[in-house]
Coordinates of C-alpha atoms in Angstrom, one line a residue:
M1 CA 0.0 0.0 0.0
T2 CA 2.9 2.3 0.6
A3 CA 3.6 2.8 -3.1
I4 CA 0.1 4.0 -3.9
E5 CA -0.1 7.8 -3.8
L6 CA -2.9 9.0 -1.5
R7 CA -4.6 12.2 -2.8
G8 CA -5.7 15.2 -0.9
D9 CA -9.3 14.0 -0.8
A10 CA -8.4 11.3 1.6
V11 CA -6.0 13.2 3.8
D12 CA -6.4 15.9 6.4
E13 CA -4.3 18.8 5.0
R14 CA -2.7 19.4 8.4
S15 CA -1.1 15.9 8.5
A16 CA -0.4 15.6 4.8
P17 CA 3.1 15.3 3.4
P18 CA 4.4 18.2 1.3
T19 CA 2.4 18.7 -1.9
P20 CA 3.9 16.8 -4.8
P21 CA 5.0 18.5 -8.0
A22 CA 2.2 19.7 -10.3
S23 CA 3.1 17.0 -12.9
R24 CA 2.3 14.3 -10.4
Q25 CA -1.1 15.8 -9.7
G26 CA -2.2 15.4 -13.3
R27 CA -1.6 19.2 -14.0
V28 CA 0.7 20.5 -16.7
P29 CA 3.6 22.4 -15.2
K30 CA 4.2 25.9 -16.2
R31 CA 6.7 26.2 -19.0
G32 CA 9.6 28.6 -18.9
P33 CA 11.2 30.0 -22.0
G34 CA 12.7 27.3 -24.2
R35 CA 10.9 24.4 -22.3
V36 CA 9.1 21.9 -24.4
A37 CA 5.9 20.3 -23.1
R38 CA 6.1 16.5 -22.9
P39 CA 3.3 14.7 -24.7
G40 CA 0.8 12.9 -22.6
F41 CA -2.7 12.7 -21.2
G42 CA -3.9 14.7 -18.3
L43 CA -6.7 13.5 -16.1
G44 CA -9.4 14.6 -18.5
G45 CA -7.6 12.9 -21.4
R46 CA -7.2 9.6 -19.5
A47 CA -10.8 9.7 -18.4
A48 CA -12.1 10.4 -21.9
L49 CA -9.9 7.6 -23.5
V50 CA -11.0 5.0 -20.9
G51 CA -14.6 6.1 -21.2
A52 CA -14.5 5.8 -25.0
V53 CA -13.0 2.3 -24.7
A54 CA -15.6 1.2 -22.2
G55 CA -18.4 2.6 -24.3
V56 CA -17.2 0.7 -27.4
I57 CA -16.8 -2.5 -25.4
G58 CA -20.3 -2.1 -24.0
Y59 CA -21.9 -1.4 -27.4
L60 CA -20.4 -4.2 -29.4
G61 CA -23.2 -6.8 -30.1
A62 CA -25.9 -4.6 -28.7
G63 CA -28.4 -5.6 -31.3
V64 CA -27.8 -9.3 -31.2
P65 CA -30.0 -10.5 -28.2
S66 CA -33.7 -10.2 -28.5
Y67 CA -35.5 -7.8 -26.2
W68 CA -36.8 -9.4 -23.0
G69 CA -39.6 -8.5 -20.6
D70 CA -38.0 -5.8 -18.5
E71 CA -36.9 -4.1 -21.7
A72 CA -40.4 -4.4 -23.0
A73 CA -41.7 -2.4 -20.1
S74 CA -39.2 0.3 -21.0
V75 CA -39.8 0.4 -24.8
L76 CA -43.6 0.1 -24.6
S77 CA -43.8 2.8 -21.9
A78 CA -41.5 5.1 -23.8
Q79 CA -43.5 4.8 -27.0
R80 CA -46.7 5.8 -25.4
P81 CA -48.1 9.3 -26.0
W82 CA -47.1 11.7 -23.2
S83 CA -50.6 11.7 -21.8
S84 CA -50.7 7.9 -21.7
L85 CA -47.3 7.7 -20.1
A86 CA -48.4 10.1 -17.4
L87 CA -51.5 7.9 -16.8
E88 CA -49.2 4.8 -16.4
L89 CA -46.8 6.5 -14.0
S90 CA -49.7 7.7 -11.8
Q91 CA -50.4 4.1 -11.0
V92 CA -47.2 2.0 -11.6
D93 CA -43.5 2.4 -12.4
A94 CA -43.2 6.0 -11.2
V95 CA -39.7 4.9 -10.0
H96 CA -38.7 4.5 -13.7
G97 CA -40.6 7.6 -14.9
A98 CA -37.5 9.8 -15.6
Y99 CA -35.8 7.0 -17.6
Y100 CA -39.0 6.4 -19.6
A101 CA -39.2 10.1 -20.4
L102 CA -35.6 10.2 -21.5
L103 CA -36.1 7.0 -23.6
H104 CA -39.2 8.5 -25.2
L105 CA -37.1 11.4 -26.5
W106 CA -34.4 9.1 -27.6
I107 CA -36.8 6.8 -29.5
D108 CA -38.3 9.9 -31.2
A109 CA -34.9 10.8 -32.4
F110 CA -33.3 7.4 -33.2
G111 CA -36.0 4.7 -33.3
A112 CA -37.0 1.8 -31.1
G113 CA -34.7 -1.0 -32.3
E114 CA -32.3 -2.7 -30.0
W115 CA -29.2 -1.0 -31.5
S116 CA -30.8 2.4 -30.8
T117 CA -32.4 2.0 -27.3
R118 CA -29.5 0.1 -25.8
A119 CA -27.1 2.7 -27.0
L120 CA -28.2 4.9 -24.1
S121 CA -26.9 2.3 -21.7
S122 CA -23.6 1.8 -23.6
I123 CA -23.0 5.6 -23.5
A124 CA -23.7 5.5 -19.8
T125 CA -21.1 2.7 -19.4
G126 CA -18.5 5.0 -21.0
L127 CA -19.5 7.9 -18.8
M128 CA -19.3 5.6 -15.7
A129 CA -15.8 4.4 -16.6
A130 CA -14.6 7.9 -17.3
G131 CA -15.9 9.1 -13.9
V132 CA -14.3 6.2 -12.2
V133 CA -10.9 7.2 -13.6
V134 CA -11.5 10.7 -12.1
L135 CA -12.5 9.4 -8.7
G136 CA -9.8 6.8 -8.5
T137 CA -7.2 9.4 -9.4
R138 CA -8.6 11.9 -6.9
W139 CA -8.7 9.4 -4.1
F140 CA -5.5 7.5 -4.9
D141 CA -3.4 8.1 -8.0
A142 CA -3.5 8.0 -11.8
R143 CA -2.6 4.3 -11.9
V144 CA -5.5 3.3 -9.7
G145 CA -7.8 5.6 -11.5
V146 CA -7.0 4.1 -15.0
A147 CA -7.0 0.6 -13.7
A148 CA -10.4 1.1 -12.0
G149 CA -11.9 2.5 -15.2
L150 CA -10.7 -0.4 -17.2
I151 CA -11.9 -2.9 -14.6
V152 CA -15.4 -1.5 -14.6
A153 CA -15.4 -1.6 -18.4
V154 CA -15.0 -5.4 -18.5
L155 CA -17.1 -6.4 -15.4
P156 CA -19.8 -8.9 -16.7
R157 CA -22.4 -7.2 -14.6
V158 CA -21.7 -3.9 -16.3
T159 CA -21.2 -5.2 -19.8
G160 CA -24.5 -7.0 -19.6
L161 CA -26.4 -3.9 -18.5
A162 CA -24.5 -1.9 -21.2
I163 CA -26.8 -3.6 -23.8
E164 CA -30.0 -3.4 -21.9
A165 CA -32.8 -0.8 -22.3
R166 CA -33.2 -0.2 -18.6
S167 CA -32.0 2.6 -16.3
Y168 CA -29.3 0.6 -14.3
A169 CA -26.3 1.7 -16.3
L170 CA -27.4 5.3 -16.4
A171 CA -28.0 5.1 -12.6
A172 CA -24.4 3.8 -12.0
A173 CA -23.0 6.6 -14.2
A174 CA -25.1 9.1 -12.3
A175 CA -23.8 7.8 -9.0
V176 CA -20.3 8.2 -10.2
W177 CA -20.7 11.7 -11.5
L178 CA -22.7 12.9 -8.5
T179 CA -19.7 11.8 -6.4
V180 CA -17.3 13.5 -8.8
L181 CA -19.4 16.7 -8.3
F182 CA -19.2 16.3 -4.5
T183 CA -15.5 15.6 -4.4
G184 CA -14.8 18.6 -6.6
L185 CA -16.7 20.9 -4.3
Q186 CA -15.2 19.4 -1.2
R187 CA -11.6 19.4 -2.5
R188 CA -11.9 23.1 -3.3
R189 CA -13.7 23.8 0.0
V190 CA -16.4 25.6 -2.0
V191 CA -18.8 27.4 0.4
S192 CA -21.0 29.1 -2.2
R193 CA -24.6 28.4 -1.3
R194 CA -25.5 28.4 -5.0
A195 CA -23.0 25.6 -5.7
W196 CA -24.2 23.4 -2.9
I197 CA -27.9 24.0 -3.9
G198 CA -26.8 22.8 -7.3
Y199 CA -25.5 19.6 -5.7
G200 CA -28.8 19.2 -3.9
I201 CA -30.6 19.5 -7.2
A202 CA -28.3 16.9 -8.7
V203 CA -29.1 14.5 -5.8
A204 CA -32.8 14.9 -6.4
A205 CA -32.3 14.4 -10.2
C206 CA -30.4 11.2 -9.5
G207 CA -33.1 10.0 -7.1
A208 CA -35.7 10.6 -9.8
L209 CA -33.6 8.6 -12.3
F210 CA -33.1 5.7 -9.8
F211 CA -34.6 5.7 -6.3
Y212 CA -31.8 4.0 -4.5
L213 CA -29.3 6.7 -5.6
L214 CA -30.7 8.6 -2.6
L215 CA -28.4 6.4 -0.5
M216 CA -25.3 8.1 -2.0
P217 CA -25.2 11.2 0.3
L218 CA -24.1 8.9 3.2
V219 CA -21.1 7.9 1.0
H220 CA -20.4 11.6 0.5
A221 CA -20.6 12.1 4.3
V222 CA -17.9 9.5 4.8
A223 CA -15.8 11.1 2.0
L224 CA -16.1 14.4 3.7
V225 CA -15.0 13.0 7.1
A226 CA -12.2 11.0 5.5
A227 CA -10.8 14.1 3.8
H228 CA -11.0 16.4 6.8
R229 CA -10.9 14.8 10.2
R230 CA -12.7 18.0 11.4
P231 CA -14.6 19.2 8.3
P232 CA -14.9 23.0 8.2
A233 CA -18.2 24.0 9.8
Q234 CA -19.3 26.2 7.0
L235 CA -18.6 23.5 4.4
V236 CA -20.8 21.1 6.4
R237 CA -23.6 23.6 6.7
R238 CA -23.5 24.3 3.0
W239 CA -23.6 20.5 2.2
L240 CA -26.6 20.1 4.6
I241 CA -28.4 23.0 2.9
G242 CA -27.9 21.2 -0.4
L243 CA -29.3 18.0 1.0
V244 CA -32.3 19.8 2.4
V245 CA -33.1 21.3 -1.0
G246 CA -32.6 17.9 -2.7
A247 CA -34.9 16.3 -0.1
M248 CA -37.6 18.9 -0.7
L249 CA -37.5 18.4 -4.5
V250 CA -37.5 14.6 -4.4
L251 CA -40.1 14.2 -1.6
P252 CA -43.2 14.1 -3.9
L253 CA -41.6 11.3 -5.9
V254 CA -40.7 9.4 -2.8
L255 CA -44.3 9.5 -1.6
L256 CA -45.5 8.4 -5.0
D257 CA -43.1 5.5 -5.2
A258 CA -44.1 4.5 -1.6
S259 CA -47.7 4.3 -2.8
Q260 CA -46.7 1.9 -5.6
R261 CA -44.6 -0.4 -3.5
E262 CA -46.8 -3.4 -4.3
Q263 CA -45.4 -3.5 -7.8
V264 CA -42.2 -5.0 -6.3
A265 CA -44.0 -7.5 -4.1
F266 CA -42.9 -10.2 -6.6
L267 CA -39.4 -9.9 -5.1
A268 CA -40.6 -11.8 -2.1
H269 CA -40.9 -15.0 -4.3
R270 CA -37.6 -14.6 -6.1
H271 CA -35.3 -15.6 -3.2
Q272 CA -32.5 -13.4 -4.6
P273 CA -30.6 -12.3 -1.5
T274 CA -28.3 -15.4 -1.7
A275 CA -24.7 -15.3 -0.6
A276 CA -23.6 -15.6 -4.3
N277 CA -25.6 -12.6 -5.3
V278 CA -24.7 -10.4 -2.2
L279 CA -21.0 -11.2 -2.3
G280 CA -20.4 -11.0 -6.0
G281 CA -23.2 -11.3 -8.5
Q282 CA -24.6 -7.9 -7.8
W283 CA -21.3 -6.1 -8.6
F284 CA -19.2 -8.5 -10.7
G285 CA -21.3 -11.0 -12.5
G286 CA -20.2 -14.6 -13.1
P287 CA -17.9 -16.5 -10.7
L288 CA -14.9 -16.4 -13.1
V289 CA -14.7 -12.7 -12.4
A290 CA -16.3 -12.6 -9.0
V291 CA -13.6 -14.7 -7.3
P292 CA -10.6 -12.7 -8.5
M293 CA -12.4 -9.4 -7.8
Q294 CA -13.3 -10.5 -4.3
L295 CA -9.6 -11.4 -3.7
L296 CA -8.5 -8.0 -5.0
V297 CA -11.0 -6.2 -2.7
V298 CA -9.6 -8.3 0.2
A299 CA -6.0 -7.4 -0.9
A300 CA -6.9 -3.7 -0.8
V301 CA -8.2 -3.9 2.7
V302 CA -5.4 -6.1 4.0
G303 CA -2.9 -3.8 2.4
A304 CA -4.3 -0.8 4.2
V305 CA -4.4 -2.7 7.5
V306 CA -0.8 -3.9 7.4
A307 CA 0.6 -0.7 6.1
P308 CA 3.3 1.0 8.2
R309 CA 1.8 2.8 11.2
A310 CA 2.6 6.2 9.8
L311 CA 0.4 5.5 6.7
R312 CA -2.2 3.1 8.1
A313 CA -4.7 5.7 9.1
R314 CA -4.4 7.6 5.8
A315 CA -4.7 4.4 3.8
L316 CA -7.9 3.3 5.7
R317 CA -9.4 6.8 5.3
A318 CA -8.6 6.7 1.6
L319 CA -10.5 3.5 1.2
A320 CA -13.4 4.5 3.5
P321 CA -15.7 6.2 0.9
A322 CA -15.4 3.5 -1.7
L323 CA -15.9 0.7 0.9
T324 CA -19.0 2.6 2.2
W325 CA -20.3 2.9 -1.3
L326 CA -19.7 -0.9 -1.8
V327 CA -21.3 -2.1 1.5
W328 CA -23.9 0.5 2.6
P329 CA -26.5 0.2 -0.2
T330 CA -26.5 -3.6 0.0
A331 CA -26.9 -3.4 3.8
A332 CA -29.8 -0.9 3.5
L333 CA -31.7 -3.0 0.9
L334 CA -31.3 -6.1 3.0
V335 CA -32.5 -4.4 6.1
V336 CA -35.5 -2.9 4.3
S337 CA -36.3 -6.3 2.7
V338 CA -36.5 -7.9 6.1
A339 CA -38.1 -5.1 8.2
V340 CA -40.4 -3.3 5.7
A341 CA -41.0 -4.9 2.3
P342 CA -39.1 -6.9 -0.4
S343 CA -36.6 -4.5 -1.9
Y344 CA -33.5 -6.5 -2.9
N345 CA -32.6 -7.3 -6.5
P346 CA -29.0 -7.8 -7.6
R347 CA -29.6 -5.5 -10.5
Y348 CA -30.5 -2.7 -8.1
L349 CA -27.0 -2.7 -6.7
V350 CA -25.0 -2.3 -9.9
F351 CA -24.5 1.4 -9.0
S352 CA -22.0 0.1 -6.4
A353 CA -19.9 -1.6 -9.1
P354 CA -17.8 1.5 -9.7
A355 CA -16.8 1.4 -6.0
A356 CA -15.9 -2.3 -6.4
A357 CA -13.7 -1.4 -9.3
I358 CA -11.9 1.3 -7.4
V359 CA -11.2 -0.9 -4.4
A360 CA -10.2 -3.8 -6.6
A361 CA -7.8 -1.5 -8.5
V362 CA -6.2 -0.5 -5.2
G363 CA -5.8 -4.3 -4.4
L364 CA -4.3 -4.9 -7.8
A365 CA -1.8 -2.0 -7.4
T366 CA -0.9 -3.3 -3.9
I367 CA -0.2 -6.8 -5.1
A368 CA 1.8 -5.5 -8.1
D369 CA 3.9 -3.3 -5.8
R370 CA 4.7 -6.1 -3.5
A371 CA 5.4 -8.6 -6.3
A372 CA 7.6 -6.1 -8.2
S373 CA 9.6 -5.4 -5.0
W374 CA 10.1 -9.1 -4.4
L375 CA 11.1 -9.8 -8.0
A376 CA 13.5 -6.8 -8.0
R377 CA 15.4 -8.3 -5.1
R378 CA 15.8 -11.6 -6.8
R379 CA 15.9 -11.0 -10.6
G380 CA 16.5 -7.2 -11.0
P381 CA 14.0 -4.6 -12.0
R382 CA 12.6 -6.3 -15.1
A383 CA 9.0 -6.8 -13.8
T384 CA 7.9 -3.3 -12.9
S385 CA 4.7 -2.6 -11.0
P386 CA 2.9 -0.9 -14.0
R387 CA 3.6 -4.0 -16.1
L388 CA 2.2 -6.3 -13.4
V389 CA -0.9 -4.1 -13.1
A390 CA -1.4 -4.3 -16.9
A391 CA -0.9 -8.1 -16.8
G392 CA -3.5 -8.3 -14.0
L393 CA -6.0 -6.3 -16.1
V394 CA -5.4 -8.6 -19.1
L395 CA -6.1 -11.7 -16.9
L396 CA -9.2 -10.1 -15.5
A397 CA -10.4 -9.3 -19.0
L398 CA -9.8 -12.9 -20.2
A399 CA -11.8 -14.2 -17.2
A400 CA -14.6 -11.9 -18.2
L401 CA -14.5 -12.8 -21.9
P402 CA -16.7 -16.0 -21.8
G403 CA -19.5 -14.1 -20.0
Y404 CA -19.1 -11.1 -22.3
L405 CA -19.5 -13.3 -25.4
H406 CA -22.5 -15.1 -24.0
Q407 CA -24.3 -11.8 -23.3
R408 CA -24.1 -11.1 -27.0
T409 CA -25.8 -14.2 -28.2
P410 CA -29.4 -14.2 -29.7
Y411 CA -31.1 -15.8 -26.7
A412 CA -29.0 -14.3 -23.9
K413 CA -31.6 -12.2 -22.1
D414 CA -33.7 -13.6 -19.3
G415 CA -32.5 -17.2 -19.8
G416 CA -33.7 -17.4 -23.4
A417 CA -36.0 -14.5 -24.5
D418 CA -36.9 -15.0 -28.1
F419 CA -39.5 -12.4 -28.9
R420 CA -37.6 -11.1 -32.0
Q421 CA -37.1 -14.6 -33.5
T422 CA -40.7 -15.4 -32.9
A423 CA -41.9 -12.2 -34.5
A424 CA -39.6 -12.9 -37.5
V425 CA -41.6 -16.1 -38.2
L426 CA -44.8 -14.2 -38.4
G427 CA -43.3 -11.5 -40.5
H428 CA -42.0 -14.0 -43.0
E429 CA -44.9 -16.5 -43.2
A430 CA -48.1 -14.8 -42.2
S431 CA -50.2 -12.7 -44.6
P432 CA -52.4 -9.6 -44.1
G433 CA -55.9 -10.5 -43.0
E434 CA -54.9 -13.6 -41.1
A435 CA -55.3 -13.6 -37.3
V436 CA -52.8 -14.0 -34.5
L437 CA -53.6 -15.2 -31.0
F438 CA -51.4 -15.3 -27.9
G439 CA -51.4 -17.7 -25.1
A440 CA -51.4 -16.5 -21.5
S441 CA -48.3 -16.4 -19.3
G442 CA -47.9 -16.6 -15.5
R443 CA -45.3 -13.8 -15.7
P444 CA -46.4 -10.8 -17.8
S445 CA -42.8 -10.1 -18.6
R446 CA -42.7 -13.4 -20.6
A447 CA -46.1 -13.1 -22.2
P448 CA -46.1 -14.1 -25.9
R449 CA -48.0 -10.9 -26.7
L450 CA -44.8 -8.9 -26.1
A451 CA -43.5 -10.1 -29.5
A452 CA -46.1 -8.0 -31.2
G453 CA -45.6 -5.0 -29.0
L454 CA -41.8 -5.0 -29.4
Y455 CA -41.7 -5.8 -33.1
P456 CA -44.9 -4.4 -34.6
A457 CA -43.6 -4.3 -38.1
E458 CA -43.6 -8.1 -38.3
F459 CA -47.3 -8.2 -37.3
Q460 CA -48.5 -5.5 -39.7
G461 CA -51.8 -6.4 -41.3
L462 CA -52.6 -9.2 -39.0
E463 CA -55.9 -9.2 -37.0
T464 CA -55.6 -9.4 -33.2
P465 CA -59.1 -10.3 -32.1
Q466 CA -58.0 -11.0 -28.5
L467 CA -57.1 -7.4 -27.8
D468 CA -59.5 -6.0 -25.3
V469 CA -57.8 -2.8 -24.0
P470 CA -54.4 -1.7 -25.4
H471 CA -51.8 -0.7 -22.9
T472 CA -51.8 2.9 -24.1
A473 CA -55.4 3.3 -22.9
R474 CA -54.7 1.7 -19.4
A475 CA -53.0 2.8 -16.3
A476 CA -50.9 -0.3 -16.6
I477 CA -47.8 -1.5 -18.5
W478 CA -49.3 -4.3 -20.5
D479 CA -52.2 -4.9 -23.0
E480 CA -55.4 -6.5 -21.7
L481 CA -56.3 -9.6 -23.7
D482 CA -59.2 -12.0 -23.7
P483 CA -58.4 -15.7 -23.3
V484 CA -57.9 -17.8 -26.3
A485 CA -60.8 -20.0 -25.3
A486 CA -63.1 -17.0 -25.1
T487 CA -62.0 -15.7 -28.5
A488 CA -61.9 -18.9 -30.5
P489 CA -65.7 -19.3 -31.1
G490 CA -65.9 -15.9 -32.9
L491 CA -63.1 -16.4 -35.3
D492 CA -63.8 -16.6 -39.0
E493 CA -60.4 -16.0 -40.6
P494 CA -59.2 -18.9 -42.7
I495 CA -55.8 -19.0 -41.1
V496 CA -54.9 -18.3 -37.4
W497 CA -51.5 -18.2 -35.9
L498 CA -51.1 -19.0 -32.2
I499 CA -48.0 -18.1 -30.2
E500 CA -47.6 -20.1 -26.9
R501 CA -45.1 -21.0 -24.3
P502 CA -44.9 -24.8 -24.7
S503 CA -44.2 -25.2 -21.0
A504 CA -47.5 -23.5 -20.0
H505 CA -50.2 -25.9 -18.8
H506 CA -53.0 -24.2 -20.8
V507 CA -51.6 -24.9 -24.3
A508 CA -53.6 -28.0 -24.8
D509 CA -56.8 -26.2 -23.7
D510 CA -56.1 -23.4 -26.2
L511 CA -55.6 -25.8 -29.0
A512 CA -58.7 -27.7 -28.0
A513 CA -60.7 -24.5 -28.0
L514 CA -59.5 -23.7 -31.5
A515 CA -60.2 -27.3 -32.6
S516 CA -63.8 -26.9 -31.4
A517 CA -64.0 -23.8 -33.5
G518 CA -63.0 -25.8 -36.6
Y519 CA -59.3 -25.2 -36.8
R520 CA -56.6 -27.7 -37.2
V521 CA -52.8 -27.4 -36.7
T522 CA -51.0 -27.5 -40.0
D523 CA -47.6 -26.4 -38.8
H524 CA -45.7 -26.1 -35.5
Q525 CA -42.4 -24.3 -35.1
P526 CA -40.6 -24.3 -31.8
I527 CA -38.4 -21.2 -31.5
H528 CA -36.5 -21.3 -28.2
R529 CA -38.8 -20.5 -25.3
L530 CA -41.9 -19.9 -27.5
A531 CA -43.5 -21.8 -30.2
V532 CA -45.6 -20.8 -33.2
Y533 CA -48.6 -22.8 -34.4
R534 CA -50.3 -22.4 -37.8
L535 CA -54.0 -23.4 -37.9
E536 CA -56.4 -23.5 -40.9
K537 CA -60.2 -23.6 -40.6
G538 CA -61.8 -26.8 -41.8
T539 CA -58.5 -28.5 -42.6
A540 CA -58.0 -32.1 -41.3
A541 CA -54.9 -32.6 -39.2
P542 CA -52.0 -34.1 -41.2

């Protein structure tokens, strides 16, 4: 730990060592006459470069997997007329309202295909990585900052959400940049009331984007105490004023979200707070990455604890904000889940992944420093610490590669979502004037009807006699359909298409109802999780 430079954010100025030269702080030194500036990246350049790399990594393959149910909620909500969206949010999903509004504007500009809607999350991944570089550099040094940005760029949990039309990647980016804003004000000891009111507005905006980001101010409180053992009273007062303003702005949304808490009641039946999720899945993804990341986090903490006495307190204070960011949101959700209502979902905690990347980068740098020192004593200075850090990043990327590639396969979402492939069958084989029916589903997010909602072009010209109330006319997310059995007797189209989940118990009943109405199955195509039946009226079964 001793070789890691601790920045001013984590050190009380009264006990800090002499300020290092400007070039070590990421600033360009003043040039005298005749001096030539050395080429290189400052903090902004490093952050932009790492962010661009992370955004590209995230976006590759974004259009390959089919949409799945949660994305259907986003895309269908965002395509509603504004008045219809307001109707929906008055009853359900207010917690996602800001994201739906943003996606609405995005779809108006760029369309509703997977490549378009998921681009928002990929851009957010790049912004997240760039912000992590800034924070890692401010709290530690440039090496830790860049390593942390590259780590977050390859974490399977992050790369999976980079190609998902949901708010989680944006929420993580917002958490990072809210913290960048806070550390910038705190570092400069800004006492302007206007600046801290701006911070409070940013807190409220983040809470509107993703409710659990309202947990971030406690992380900032720890950062404030870690940076100043006795924070200036005026600075604390201004920070509290900002929080009061933010609380006042976000309070109506908090009350509305509380009134809709029944919409997450399903979490009680998912049994997601497992040890695997809590200790790794929620931040890292699959075990190939979770295990080395956990070891790096442990190495960072152990390195701080065993640091020489003169540096130990500073090292622990430097880690305190990131560790709080890592642990506190999880602890809060688990307590709320037990004491109030089900609230835990691994996806909700992805906004702590940046903190995990920063702590892991510290652990990687600590191991690299110790290994380089050991090797130098035995074999000479051939294996330097930066090279060992780079080697560690390569190994971590290789461990993440299998999960990354799987995330970009056609049926990668939700264990096999195949709405696009199913819709493609109808688009290729069905003709205008024919009818299409949809079987029921125990989970609305897996309902066959979503294939038509997400890929309407493939169903153009087909009759949908089941449709009772479209979702755009309801204060709900999904369409209201009549059962197949209730619709079958009134059908008169010569050809009917039926989309079902073969595993559903009612498929035989739906086919029997259609048989009673004079239809016989002439073709059956299993897709992946869904199946498509073609039925003709008055045709004997082959």
